[in-house]
């Protein structure tokens, strides 16, 4: 089910109010106000899983103690909690005991989960974001090598005193500067348009932000390559 429970933020509330994010609500005001429910599972499944008041109280207690998130039915079919910091000043000798009690409350009141033979529908959005991230990484890695190769002596500062001149057609950094300047605005606008297509899921606002960033990065990378070709490969 991959039900991830974390502290709710102002960004979560804004995304939900705009209709971008779609989050299940348990009807427990304290829980719904403090905890954000992020899961690919349907709302009925999520609400049945979180039906126990003791479970919800345990999750709230864990988050209050500094746990980053609690996941019910993670990839290994287990309940897990992530804690990234361990010390506080002054030292609280009873913190570990309280956290253990809260986790026990969650575990004892979570429903029994068995493996289903049904396959979850393909997540095309996630696949596209992963592909976009890989593409950015590959283009960035290859782009640095290709840029250096195409620049040749333009970036050999020791042997070429004029190599570092920025606003020269043969300047080492000229295509990068022009690509960043010219590619930013189209990438930003296109990214905004692409990101609007991400909505209706509990993590749609996070996906939209990632899509916007990837589109912007790709736009700048392509602009840099274009200017390098126009200026250097004439």
PDB file of C-alpha atoms in Angstrom:
ATOM      1  CA  UNK A   1       0.000   0.000   0.000  1.00  0.00           C
ATOM      2  CA  UNK A   2       2.992   2.272   0.612  1.00  0.00           C
ATOM      3  CA  UNK A   3       1.104   4.602   2.925  1.00  0.00           C
ATOM      4  CA  UNK A   4       3.617   7.281   3.876  1.00  0.00           C
ATOM      5  CA  UNK A   5       2.649   9.448   6.831  1.00  0.00           C
ATOM      6  CA  UNK A   6       4.625  12.627   7.472  1.00  0.00           C
ATOM      7  CA  UNK A   7       4.129  16.037   9.001  1.00  0.00           C
ATOM      8  CA  UNK A   8       1.844  18.205   6.875  1.00  0.00           C
ATOM      9  CA  UNK A   9       3.331  21.441   5.527  1.00  0.00           C
ATOM     10  CA  UNK A  10       1.892  24.719   4.260  1.00  0.00           C
ATOM     11  CA  UNK A  11       2.864  23.607   0.751  1.00  0.00           C
ATOM     12  CA  UNK A  12       0.743  20.470   1.155  1.00  0.00           C
ATOM     13  CA  UNK A  13      -2.250  22.530   2.287  1.00  0.00           C
ATOM     14  CA  UNK A  14      -1.832  24.986  -0.582  1.00  0.00           C
ATOM     15  CA  UNK A  15      -1.570  22.186  -3.152  1.00  0.00           C
ATOM     16  CA  UNK A  16      -4.699  20.533  -1.751  1.00  0.00           C
ATOM     17  CA  UNK A  17      -6.641  23.802  -1.757  1.00  0.00           C
ATOM     18  CA  UNK A  18      -5.695  24.403  -5.413  1.00  0.00           C
ATOM     19  CA  UNK A  19      -6.882  20.934  -6.341  1.00  0.00           C
ATOM     20  CA  UNK A  20      -3.398  19.818  -7.372  1.00  0.00           C
ATOM     21  CA  UNK A  21      -2.917  17.273  -4.596  1.00  0.00           C
ATOM     22  CA  UNK A  22      -5.634  14.821  -3.615  1.00  0.00           C
ATOM     23  CA  UNK A  23      -5.233  13.572  -0.032  1.00  0.00           C
ATOM     24  CA  UNK A  24      -7.487  11.213   1.899  1.00  0.00           C
ATOM     25  CA  UNK A  25      -9.042  12.681   5.057  1.00  0.00           C
ATOM     26  CA  UNK A  26      -9.743  10.419   8.033  1.00  0.00           C
ATOM     27  CA  UNK A  27     -12.263  12.663   9.794  1.00  0.00           C
ATOM     28  CA  UNK A  28      -9.933  12.924  12.805  1.00  0.00           C
ATOM     29  CA  UNK A  29      -9.294  16.721  12.965  1.00  0.00           C
ATOM     30  CA  UNK A  30      -6.022  16.514  14.890  1.00  0.00           C
ATOM     31  CA  UNK A  31      -4.605  13.793  12.645  1.00  0.00           C
ATOM     32  CA  UNK A  32      -5.766  15.413   9.404  1.00  0.00           C
ATOM     33  CA  UNK A  33      -4.327  18.778  10.447  1.00  0.00           C
ATOM     34  CA  UNK A  34      -0.921  17.412  11.500  1.00  0.00           C
ATOM     35  CA  UNK A  35      -0.296  14.426   9.236  1.00  0.00           C
ATOM     36  CA  UNK A  36      -0.048  14.265   5.454  1.00  0.00           C
ATOM     37  CA  UNK A  37      -1.094  10.981   3.851  1.00  0.00           C
ATOM     38  CA  UNK A  38       0.921  10.117   0.756  1.00  0.00           C
ATOM     39  CA  UNK A  39       0.011   6.837  -0.933  1.00  0.00           C
ATOM     40  CA  UNK A  40      -0.660   5.421  -4.398  1.00  0.00           C
ATOM     41  CA  UNK A  41      -3.456   3.295  -2.904  1.00  0.00           C
ATOM     42  CA  UNK A  42      -7.118   4.204  -3.284  1.00  0.00           C
ATOM     43  CA  UNK A  43      -8.837   6.282  -0.605  1.00  0.00           C
ATOM     44  CA  UNK A  44     -10.968   3.400   0.713  1.00  0.00           C
ATOM     45  CA  UNK A  45      -7.887   1.277   1.332  1.00  0.00           C
ATOM     46  CA  UNK A  46      -6.081   4.131   3.056  1.00  0.00           C
ATOM     47  CA  UNK A  47      -9.016   4.964   5.319  1.00  0.00           C
ATOM     48  CA  UNK A  48      -9.511   1.328   6.331  1.00  0.00           C
ATOM     49  CA  UNK A  49      -5.823   1.090   7.185  1.00  0.00           C
ATOM     50  CA  UNK A  50      -5.943   4.250   9.307  1.00  0.00           C
ATOM     51  CA  UNK A  51      -9.260   3.464  10.970  1.00  0.00           C
ATOM     52  CA  UNK A  52      -7.762   2.779  14.417  1.00  0.00           C
ATOM     53  CA  UNK A  53      -7.578   5.831  16.747  1.00  0.00           C
ATOM     54  CA  UNK A  54      -4.656   4.164  18.531  1.00  0.00           C
ATOM     55  CA  UNK A  55      -2.742   3.809  15.273  1.00  0.00           C
ATOM     56  CA  UNK A  56      -3.324   7.470  14.391  1.00  0.00           C
ATOM     57  CA  UNK A  57      -2.287   8.554  17.877  1.00  0.00           C
ATOM     58  CA  UNK A  58       0.898   6.492  17.574  1.00  0.00           C
ATOM     59  CA  UNK A  59       1.776   8.120  14.263  1.00  0.00           C
ATOM     60  CA  UNK A  60       1.222  11.600  15.700  1.00  0.00           C
ATOM     61  CA  UNK A  61       3.392  10.739  18.698  1.00  0.00           C
ATOM     62  CA  UNK A  62       6.221   9.483  16.486  1.00  0.00           C
ATOM     63  CA  UNK A  63       6.130  12.607  14.329  1.00  0.00           C
ATOM     64  CA  UNK A  64       6.107  14.765  17.466  1.00  0.00           C
ATOM     65  CA  UNK A  65       9.286  12.996  18.602  1.00  0.00           C
ATOM     66  CA  UNK A  66      11.075  13.965  15.394  1.00  0.00           C
ATOM     67  CA  UNK A  67      10.470  10.974  13.117  1.00  0.00           C
ATOM     68  CA  UNK A  68      10.573  12.047   9.461  1.00  0.00           C
ATOM     69  CA  UNK A  69       7.881   9.651   8.318  1.00  0.00           C
ATOM     70  CA  UNK A  70       6.092   6.406   9.041  1.00  0.00           C
ATOM     71  CA  UNK A  71       5.359   3.961   6.212  1.00  0.00           C
ATOM     72  CA  UNK A  72       2.666   1.314   6.490  1.00  0.00           C
ATOM     73  CA  UNK A  73       3.272  -1.661   4.190  1.00  0.00           C
ATOM     74  CA  UNK A  74       6.560  -0.539   2.676  1.00  0.00           C
ATOM     75  CA  UNK A  75       8.305  -2.314  -0.222  1.00  0.00           C
ATOM     76  CA  UNK A  76       9.118  -5.215   2.123  1.00  0.00           C
ATOM     77  CA  UNK A  77       5.563  -5.409   3.463  1.00  0.00           C
ATOM     78  CA  UNK A  78       6.594  -3.972   6.818  1.00  0.00           C
ATOM     79  CA  UNK A  79       5.921  -0.947   8.996  1.00  0.00           C
ATOM     80  CA  UNK A  80       8.892   1.401   9.128  1.00  0.00           C
ATOM     81  CA  UNK A  81       9.772   4.749  10.642  1.00  0.00           C
ATOM     82  CA  UNK A  82      12.665   7.000   9.636  1.00  0.00           C
ATOM     83  CA  UNK A  83      14.605   8.979  12.242  1.00  0.00           C
ATOM     84  CA  UNK A  84      17.438  11.169  10.961  1.00  0.00           C
ATOM     85  CA  UNK A  85      18.592  12.778  14.198  1.00  0.00           C
ATOM     86  CA  UNK A  86      19.105  11.166  17.564  1.00  0.00           C
ATOM     87  CA  UNK A  87      20.266  13.762  20.084  1.00  0.00           C
ATOM     88  CA  UNK A  88      18.607  16.698  21.742  1.00  0.00           C
ATOM     89  CA  UNK A  89      19.817  19.244  24.250  1.00  0.00           C
ATOM     90  CA  UNK A  90      19.040  18.802  27.038  1.00  0.00           C
ATOM     91  CA  UNK A  91      19.079  15.010  26.882  1.00  0.00           C
ATOM     92  CA  UNK A  92      15.681  13.340  27.213  1.00  0.00           C
ATOM     93  CA  UNK A  93      16.195   9.965  28.866  1.00  0.00           C
ATOM     94  CA  UNK A  94      12.608   8.861  28.205  1.00  0.00           C
ATOM     95  CA  UNK A  95      12.403   9.742  24.514  1.00  0.00           C
ATOM     96  CA  UNK A  96      13.354   6.280  23.252  1.00  0.00           C
ATOM     97  CA  UNK A  97      10.779   4.659  25.511  1.00  0.00           C
ATOM     98  CA  UNK A  98       8.031   6.997  24.289  1.00  0.00           C
ATOM     99  CA  UNK A  99       8.957   6.334  20.660  1.00  0.00           C
ATOM    100  CA  UNK A 100       8.932   2.585  21.203  1.00  0.00           C
ATOM    101  CA  UNK A 101       5.504   2.754  22.873  1.00  0.00           C
ATOM    102  CA  UNK A 102       4.173   4.848  19.987  1.00  0.00           C
ATOM    103  CA  UNK A 103       5.573   2.439  17.384  1.00  0.00           C
ATOM    104  CA  UNK A 104       4.063  -0.523  19.227  1.00  0.00           C
ATOM    105  CA  UNK A 105       0.717   1.300  19.180  1.00  0.00           C
ATOM    106  CA  UNK A 106       0.990   1.657  15.410  1.00  0.00           C
ATOM    107  CA  UNK A 107       2.073  -1.942  14.814  1.00  0.00           C
ATOM    108  CA  UNK A 108      -0.547  -3.546  17.061  1.00  0.00           C
ATOM    109  CA  UNK A 109      -3.406  -1.599  15.516  1.00  0.00           C
ATOM    110  CA  UNK A 110      -2.428  -1.820  11.854  1.00  0.00           C
ATOM    111  CA  UNK A 111      -4.529  -4.278   9.824  1.00  0.00           C
ATOM    112  CA  UNK A 112      -3.035  -7.569   8.682  1.00  0.00           C
ATOM    113  CA  UNK A 113      -1.635  -7.310   5.161  1.00  0.00           C
ATOM    114  CA  UNK A 114      -1.246 -10.181   2.724  1.00  0.00           C
ATOM    115  CA  UNK A 115       0.342 -10.160  -0.701  1.00  0.00           C
ATOM    116  CA  UNK A 116      -2.117  -9.610  -3.522  1.00  0.00           C
ATOM    117  CA  UNK A 117      -1.874 -11.168  -6.963  1.00  0.00           C
ATOM    118  CA  UNK A 118      -3.204  -7.957  -8.518  1.00  0.00           C
ATOM    119  CA  UNK A 119      -0.748  -5.661 -10.225  1.00  0.00           C
ATOM    120  CA  UNK A 120      -0.868  -1.936  -9.588  1.00  0.00           C
ATOM    121  CA  UNK A 121      -1.642   0.068 -12.749  1.00  0.00           C
ATOM    122  CA  UNK A 122       1.440   1.381 -14.530  1.00  0.00           C
ATOM    123  CA  UNK A 123       2.542   4.758 -13.186  1.00  0.00           C
ATOM    124  CA  UNK A 124       3.292   6.577 -16.437  1.00  0.00           C
ATOM    125  CA  UNK A 125       3.957   9.912 -14.731  1.00  0.00           C
ATOM    126  CA  UNK A 126       6.610   8.428 -12.471  1.00  0.00           C
ATOM    127  CA  UNK A 127       8.212   6.620 -15.395  1.00  0.00           C
ATOM    128  CA  UNK A 128       8.418   9.887 -17.354  1.00  0.00           C
ATOM    129  CA  UNK A 129       9.977  11.722 -14.402  1.00  0.00           C
ATOM    130  CA  UNK A 130      12.564   8.987 -13.927  1.00  0.00           C
ATOM    131  CA  UNK A 131      13.328   9.033 -17.645  1.00  0.00           C
ATOM    132  CA  UNK A 132      13.655  12.811 -17.567  1.00  0.00           C
ATOM    133  CA  UNK A 133      16.022  12.636 -14.611  1.00  0.00           C
ATOM    134  CA  UNK A 134      18.188  10.034 -16.316  1.00  0.00           C
ATOM    135  CA  UNK A 135      18.181  12.093 -19.514  1.00  0.00           C
ATOM    136  CA  UNK A 136      19.295  15.206 -17.622  1.00  0.00           C
ATOM    137  CA  UNK A 137      22.078  13.250 -15.982  1.00  0.00           C
ATOM    138  CA  UNK A 138      23.272  11.667 -19.207  1.00  0.00           C
ATOM    139  CA  UNK A 139      23.135  14.927 -21.180  1.00  0.00           C
ATOM    140  CA  UNK A 140      24.879  16.754 -18.363  1.00  0.00           C
ATOM    141  CA  UNK A 141      27.683  14.198 -18.134  1.00  0.00           C
ATOM    142  CA  UNK A 142      28.142  13.854 -21.877  1.00  0.00           C
ATOM    143  CA  UNK A 143      27.598  17.573 -22.342  1.00  0.00           C
ATOM    144  CA  UNK A 144      30.583  18.517 -20.179  1.00  0.00           C
ATOM    145  CA  UNK A 145      32.838  16.173 -22.147  1.00  0.00           C
ATOM    146  CA  UNK A 146      31.439  17.305 -25.507  1.00  0.00           C
ATOM    147  CA  UNK A 147      31.707  20.972 -24.490  1.00  0.00           C
ATOM    148  CA  UNK A 148      35.363  20.586 -23.520  1.00  0.00           C
ATOM    149  CA  UNK A 149      36.121  18.689 -26.710  1.00  0.00           C
ATOM    150  CA  UNK A 150      34.376  21.261 -28.912  1.00  0.00           C
ATOM    151  CA  UNK A 151      35.997  24.180 -27.079  1.00  0.00           C
ATOM    152  CA  UNK A 152      39.501  22.881 -27.676  1.00  0.00           C
ATOM    153  CA  UNK A 153      42.091  25.600 -27.071  1.00  0.00           C
ATOM    154  CA  UNK A 154      39.411  28.112 -26.175  1.00  0.00           C
ATOM    155  CA  UNK A 155      39.417  26.731 -22.636  1.00  0.00           C
ATOM    156  CA  UNK A 156      43.174  26.156 -22.364  1.00  0.00           C
ATOM    157  CA  UNK A 157      43.865  29.190 -20.237  1.00  0.00           C
ATOM    158  CA  UNK A 158      47.602  28.608 -19.870  1.00  0.00           C
ATOM    159  CA  UNK A 159      48.358  28.579 -23.597  1.00  0.00           C
ATOM    160  CA  UNK A 160      45.600  30.942 -24.705  1.00  0.00           C
ATOM    161  CA  UNK A 161      45.414  34.246 -22.774  1.00  0.00           C
ATOM    162  CA  UNK A 162      42.112  35.131 -24.447  1.00  0.00           C
ATOM    163  CA  UNK A 163      40.458  31.812 -23.635  1.00  0.00           C
ATOM    164  CA  UNK A 164      38.592  33.080 -20.597  1.00  0.00           C
ATOM    165  CA  UNK A 165      37.047  36.086 -22.352  1.00  0.00           C
ATOM    166  CA  UNK A 166      33.303  35.675 -21.849  1.00  0.00           C
ATOM    167  CA  UNK A 167      31.776  38.023 -24.378  1.00  0.00           C
ATOM    168  CA  UNK A 168      33.802  36.861 -27.336  1.00  0.00           C
ATOM    169  CA  UNK A 169      32.461  34.453 -29.929  1.00  0.00           C
ATOM    170  CA  UNK A 170      35.432  32.243 -29.196  1.00  0.00           C
ATOM    171  CA  UNK A 171      35.201  32.665 -25.431  1.00  0.00           C
ATOM    172  CA  UNK A 172      35.327  29.504 -23.378  1.00  0.00           C
ATOM    173  CA  UNK A 173      32.192  30.340 -21.395  1.00  0.00           C
ATOM    174  CA  UNK A 174      30.224  32.212 -24.074  1.00  0.00           C
ATOM    175  CA  UNK A 175      27.904  29.335 -25.133  1.00  0.00           C
ATOM    176  CA  UNK A 176      27.237  28.482 -21.486  1.00  0.00           C
ATOM    177  CA  UNK A 177      26.362  32.077 -20.616  1.00  0.00           C
ATOM    178  CA  UNK A 178      24.155  32.532 -23.682  1.00  0.00           C
ATOM    179  CA  UNK A 179      22.498  29.152 -23.205  1.00  0.00           C
ATOM    180  CA  UNK A 180      21.689  29.897 -19.589  1.00  0.00           C
ATOM    181  CA  UNK A 181      20.349  33.353 -20.447  1.00  0.00           C
ATOM    182  CA  UNK A 182      18.311  32.371 -23.490  1.00  0.00           C
ATOM    183  CA  UNK A 183      17.227  28.896 -22.344  1.00  0.00           C
ATOM    184  CA  UNK A 184      16.005  29.880 -18.892  1.00  0.00           C
ATOM    185  CA  UNK A 185      12.791  31.741 -19.779  1.00  0.00           C
ATOM    186  CA  UNK A 186      11.444  29.225 -22.346  1.00  0.00           C
ATOM    187  CA  UNK A 187      12.357  26.392 -19.999  1.00  0.00           C
ATOM    188  CA  UNK A 188      10.637  28.081 -17.088  1.00  0.00           C
ATOM    189  CA  UNK A 189       7.456  28.751 -19.064  1.00  0.00           C
ATOM    190  CA  UNK A 190       7.379  25.299 -20.647  1.00  0.00           C
ATOM    191  CA  UNK A 191       8.080  23.733 -17.252  1.00  0.00           C
ATOM    192  CA  UNK A 192       5.159  25.628 -15.749  1.00  0.00           C
ATOM    193  CA  UNK A 193       2.890  24.346 -18.515  1.00  0.00           C
ATOM    194  CA  UNK A 194       4.112  20.759 -18.097  1.00  0.00           C
ATOM    195  CA  UNK A 195       3.802  20.847 -14.311  1.00  0.00           C
ATOM    196  CA  UNK A 196       0.099  21.789 -14.537  1.00  0.00           C
ATOM    197  CA  UNK A 197      -0.612  18.363 -15.997  1.00  0.00           C
ATOM    198  CA  UNK A 198       0.373  16.734 -12.713  1.00  0.00           C
ATOM    199  CA  UNK A 199      -2.619  16.661 -10.419  1.00  0.00           C
ATOM    200  CA  UNK A 200      -5.039  14.333  -8.669  1.00  0.00           C
ATOM    201  CA  UNK A 201      -2.541  12.305  -6.622  1.00  0.00           C
ATOM    202  CA  UNK A 202      -1.323  12.754  -3.073  1.00  0.00           C
ATOM    203  CA  UNK A 203       2.175  13.588  -4.327  1.00  0.00           C
ATOM    204  CA  UNK A 204       1.168  15.545  -7.434  1.00  0.00           C
ATOM    205  CA  UNK A 205       2.676  18.785  -6.113  1.00  0.00           C
ATOM    206  CA  UNK A 206       6.043  17.071  -5.600  1.00  0.00           C
ATOM    207  CA  UNK A 207       5.858  15.555  -9.075  1.00  0.00           C
ATOM    208  CA  UNK A 208       4.911  18.904 -10.585  1.00  0.00           C
ATOM    209  CA  UNK A 209       7.916  20.564  -8.949  1.00  0.00           C
ATOM    210  CA  UNK A 210      10.219  17.835 -10.278  1.00  0.00           C
ATOM    211  CA  UNK A 211       8.741  18.097 -13.781  1.00  0.00           C
ATOM    212  CA  UNK A 212       9.212  21.871 -13.753  1.00  0.00           C
ATOM    213  CA  UNK A 213      12.853  21.553 -12.678  1.00  0.00           C
ATOM    214  CA  UNK A 214      13.668  18.824 -15.219  1.00  0.00           C
ATOM    215  CA  UNK A 215      12.105  20.784 -18.075  1.00  0.00           C
ATOM    216  CA  UNK A 216      14.062  23.889 -17.120  1.00  0.00           C
ATOM    217  CA  UNK A 217      17.348  21.970 -16.901  1.00  0.00           C
ATOM    218  CA  UNK A 218      16.794  20.283 -20.262  1.00  0.00           C
ATOM    219  CA  UNK A 219      15.959  23.631 -21.887  1.00  0.00           C
ATOM    220  CA  UNK A 220      19.171  25.219 -20.626  1.00  0.00           C
ATOM    221  CA  UNK A 221      21.268  22.195 -21.605  1.00  0.00           C
ATOM    222  CA  UNK A 222      19.884  22.188 -25.149  1.00  0.00           C
ATOM    223  CA  UNK A 223      20.386  25.959 -25.467  1.00  0.00           C
ATOM    224  CA  UNK A 224      24.026  25.648 -24.421  1.00  0.00           C
ATOM    225  CA  UNK A 225      24.592  22.894 -26.973  1.00  0.00           C
ATOM    226  CA  UNK A 226      22.874  24.967 -29.663  1.00  0.00           C
ATOM    227  CA  UNK A 227      24.999  28.059 -29.029  1.00  0.00           C
ATOM    228  CA  UNK A 228      28.180  25.982 -28.876  1.00  0.00           C
ATOM    229  CA  UNK A 229      27.338  24.535 -32.292  1.00  0.00           C
ATOM    230  CA  UNK A 230      26.424  27.925 -33.772  1.00  0.00           C
ATOM    231  CA  UNK A 231      29.495  29.738 -32.449  1.00  0.00           C
ATOM    232  CA  UNK A 232      32.170  27.076 -32.659  1.00  0.00           C
ATOM    233  CA  UNK A 233      31.211  24.676 -35.445  1.00  0.00           C
ATOM    234  CA  UNK A 234      30.754  27.202 -38.226  1.00  0.00           C
TER     235      UNK A 234
END
